Short mmCIF file of C-alpha atoms in Angstrom, two decimals:
data_model
loop_
_atom_site.label_atom_id
_atom_site.label_comp_id
_atom_site.label_asym_id
_atom_site.label_seq_id
_atom_site.Cartn_x
_atom_site.Cartn_y
_atom_site.Cartn_z
CA MET A 14 1.67 -5.56 13.46
CA MET A 15 3.07 -2.06 13.74
CA GLU A 16 6.52 -3.50 13.06
CA LEU A 17 5.14 -4.11 9.57
CA PHE A 18 4.38 -0.42 9.02
CA SER A 19 6.28 2.46 10.57
CA GLU A 20 3.83 5.01 11.90
CA GLN A 21 5.16 7.73 9.59
CA TYR A 22 4.36 5.51 6.57
CA VAL A 23 0.68 5.03 7.49
CA GLN A 24 -1.82 7.53 6.08
CA TYR A 25 -5.57 8.05 6.21
CA ILE A 26 -7.25 10.26 3.64
CA ASP A 27 -10.81 11.33 2.94
CA GLN A 28 -10.76 12.91 -0.51
CA GLU A 29 -13.20 12.54 -3.37
CA HIS A 30 -12.22 11.52 -6.89
CA VAL A 31 -8.61 10.46 -6.34
CA SER A 32 -7.29 8.46 -9.30
CA TRP A 33 -5.72 5.04 -8.75
CA GLN A 34 -2.41 6.46 -9.96
CA ASN A 35 -2.59 9.17 -7.29
CA MET A 36 -3.47 6.58 -4.62
CA ILE A 37 -0.25 4.74 -5.46
CA GLN A 38 1.73 7.99 -5.56
CA MET A 39 0.33 9.11 -2.20
CA ALA A 40 0.89 5.70 -0.59
CA GLY A 41 4.54 5.79 -1.62
CA GLN A 42 5.12 9.49 -0.94
CA PRO A 43 6.47 9.08 2.63
CA LEU A 44 9.06 6.58 1.32
CA LEU A 45 10.01 9.07 -1.39
CA ASP A 46 10.26 11.85 1.17
CA ASP A 47 12.62 9.71 3.26
CA GLY A 48 14.77 8.86 0.25
CA LEU A 49 14.04 5.12 0.50
CA ILE A 50 12.74 4.99 -3.07
CA ALA A 51 12.96 7.18 -6.16
CA GLN A 52 10.06 8.46 -8.25
CA GLU A 53 11.04 5.91 -10.92
CA TYR A 54 9.81 3.15 -8.61
CA VAL A 55 6.35 4.70 -8.27
CA ASP A 56 6.26 5.19 -12.05
CA GLU A 57 7.30 1.57 -12.55
CA ILE A 58 4.39 0.35 -10.40
CA ILE A 59 1.91 2.40 -12.44
CA THR A 60 3.43 1.16 -15.72
CA THR A 61 3.41 -2.46 -14.52
CA CYS A 62 -0.25 -2.14 -13.53
CA THR A 63 -1.19 -0.64 -16.86
CA GLU A 64 0.66 -3.36 -18.78
CA LYS A 65 -0.20 -6.43 -16.72
CA GLY A 66 -3.71 -5.74 -15.52
CA PRO A 67 -5.33 -5.62 -12.07
CA TYR A 68 -3.38 -8.49 -10.43
CA MET A 69 -2.23 -6.09 -7.68
CA ASN A 70 -5.83 -6.08 -6.43
CA ILE A 71 -5.16 -8.90 -3.95
CA GLY A 72 -8.52 -8.98 -2.17
CA PRO A 73 -11.73 -7.01 -1.75
CA ASN A 74 -10.74 -3.36 -1.24
CA ILE A 75 -6.99 -4.13 -1.14
CA VAL A 76 -4.21 -3.28 -3.58
CA LEU A 77 -0.62 -4.37 -3.03
CA ALA A 78 1.33 -1.90 -5.15
CA HIS A 79 4.78 -3.14 -6.07
CA ALA A 80 7.22 -3.45 -8.94
CA ARG A 81 10.44 -5.25 -9.72
CA PRO A 82 13.42 -4.13 -7.63
CA LEU A 83 15.23 -1.01 -8.81
CA PRO A 84 18.74 0.09 -7.80
CA SER A 85 17.35 3.33 -6.36
CA THR A 86 15.33 1.42 -3.72
CA LYS A 87 17.27 1.56 -0.46
CA LYS A 88 15.56 -1.12 1.63
CA ALA A 89 12.58 -3.45 1.84
CA VAL A 90 9.81 -1.36 3.33
CA MET A 91 6.03 -1.02 3.22
CA ALA A 92 3.70 1.93 3.47
CA LEU A 93 -0.06 1.95 3.84
CA LEU A 94 -2.74 4.35 2.69
CA LEU A 95 -6.37 3.96 3.72
CA SER A 96 -8.82 6.03 1.73
CA LYS A 97 -12.36 6.62 2.94
CA GLN A 98 -13.38 6.93 -0.72
CA PRO A 99 -12.53 4.00 -3.00
CA ALA A 100 -10.64 4.33 -6.26
CA ALA A 101 -10.87 1.85 -9.13
CA LEU A 102 -7.59 0.23 -10.09
CA LEU A 103 -7.07 0.74 -13.84
CA ASP A 104 -10.39 2.63 -13.72
CA ASP A 105 -12.12 -0.77 -13.60
CA PRO A 106 -15.15 -0.75 -11.27
CA ALA A 107 -14.57 -4.48 -10.63
CA HIS A 108 -11.31 -3.55 -8.90
CA THR A 109 -12.11 -0.76 -6.48
CA ALA A 110 -9.93 -0.46 -3.41
CA ARG A 111 -9.62 1.61 -0.26
CA LEU A 112 -6.52 0.03 1.27
CA TRP A 113 -3.39 0.74 -0.76
CA ILE A 114 -0.32 -1.11 0.50
CA PHE A 115 2.93 0.03 -1.08
CA LEU A 116 5.82 -2.44 -1.11
CA ALA A 117 9.34 -1.44 -2.08
CA THR A 118 12.20 -3.90 -2.29
CA PRO A 119 15.84 -3.50 -3.34
CA ASP A 120 16.26 -7.15 -4.43
CA ASP A 121 14.42 -10.44 -4.87
CA ARG A 122 14.75 -11.61 -1.27
CA SER A 123 14.71 -8.92 1.38
CA HIS A 124 10.94 -8.38 1.25
CA ILE A 125 9.94 -12.02 1.84
CA GLU A 126 9.59 -11.64 5.60
CA LEU A 127 7.48 -8.49 5.12
CA ILE A 128 5.20 -10.35 2.71
CA GLN A 129 4.79 -13.22 5.18
CA LYS A 130 3.82 -10.79 7.96
CA LEU A 131 1.47 -8.96 5.62
CA ALA A 132 -0.16 -12.26 4.62
CA THR A 133 -0.75 -13.07 8.29
CA LEU A 134 -2.42 -9.69 8.74
CA LEU A 135 -4.55 -10.01 5.60
CA MET A 136 -5.68 -13.55 6.48
CA ASP A 137 -7.15 -12.19 9.71
CA ALA A 138 -10.55 -11.10 8.37
CA ASN A 139 -11.57 -9.35 11.61
CA ARG A 140 -8.35 -7.38 11.59
CA VAL A 141 -8.82 -6.33 7.98
CA GLN A 142 -12.38 -5.24 8.77
CA ARG A 143 -11.12 -3.12 11.69
CA VAL A 144 -8.53 -1.49 9.46
CA LEU A 145 -11.11 -0.78 6.75
CA ALA A 146 -13.56 0.58 9.35
CA ALA A 147 -11.10 3.21 10.59
CA ASN A 148 -12.38 6.76 10.14
CA SER A 149 -9.26 8.69 11.08
CA GLN A 150 -5.49 8.46 11.23
CA GLU A 151 -5.72 7.61 14.96
CA GLU A 152 -8.24 4.81 14.39
CA LEU A 153 -6.17 3.43 11.54
CA LEU A 154 -3.02 3.33 13.66
CA SER A 155 -4.83 1.74 16.58
CA SER A 156 -6.41 -0.93 14.31
CA LEU A 157 -2.93 -1.80 13.05
CA ARG A 158 -1.54 -1.93 16.59
CA ALA A 159 -4.34 -4.03 18.08
CA GLU A 160 -3.37 -7.67 18.37
#
């Protein structure tokens, strides 16, 4: 599944009291650094969340952060942030998450294959458990690589 996430876009953090907005910002930061998205896309995700509620919380402990396509997004790409400490999406304790998946897409179609691959990964409960059990960057990468 590493073709889903480039190694440089996978992060593990162990920090206390990180806000949900900062989780999204940090998850997307490597894409920003590489010029694949602009800050407006990160801001759009946070705004969309605030306006539309916690629908991005797609499973226990998992947020799929995304927004409508923006012209500044260069390609369909995903990044992943695993946090040892959970953060509550919209500050709602019913929606705490540790796995923050950041999806960027330049249009309505180019991300469909990524979403299908992600769904396959997320439907594998053992795999998800291994990812969530990772306690370091190395363990996180190896849990994503393991077939």
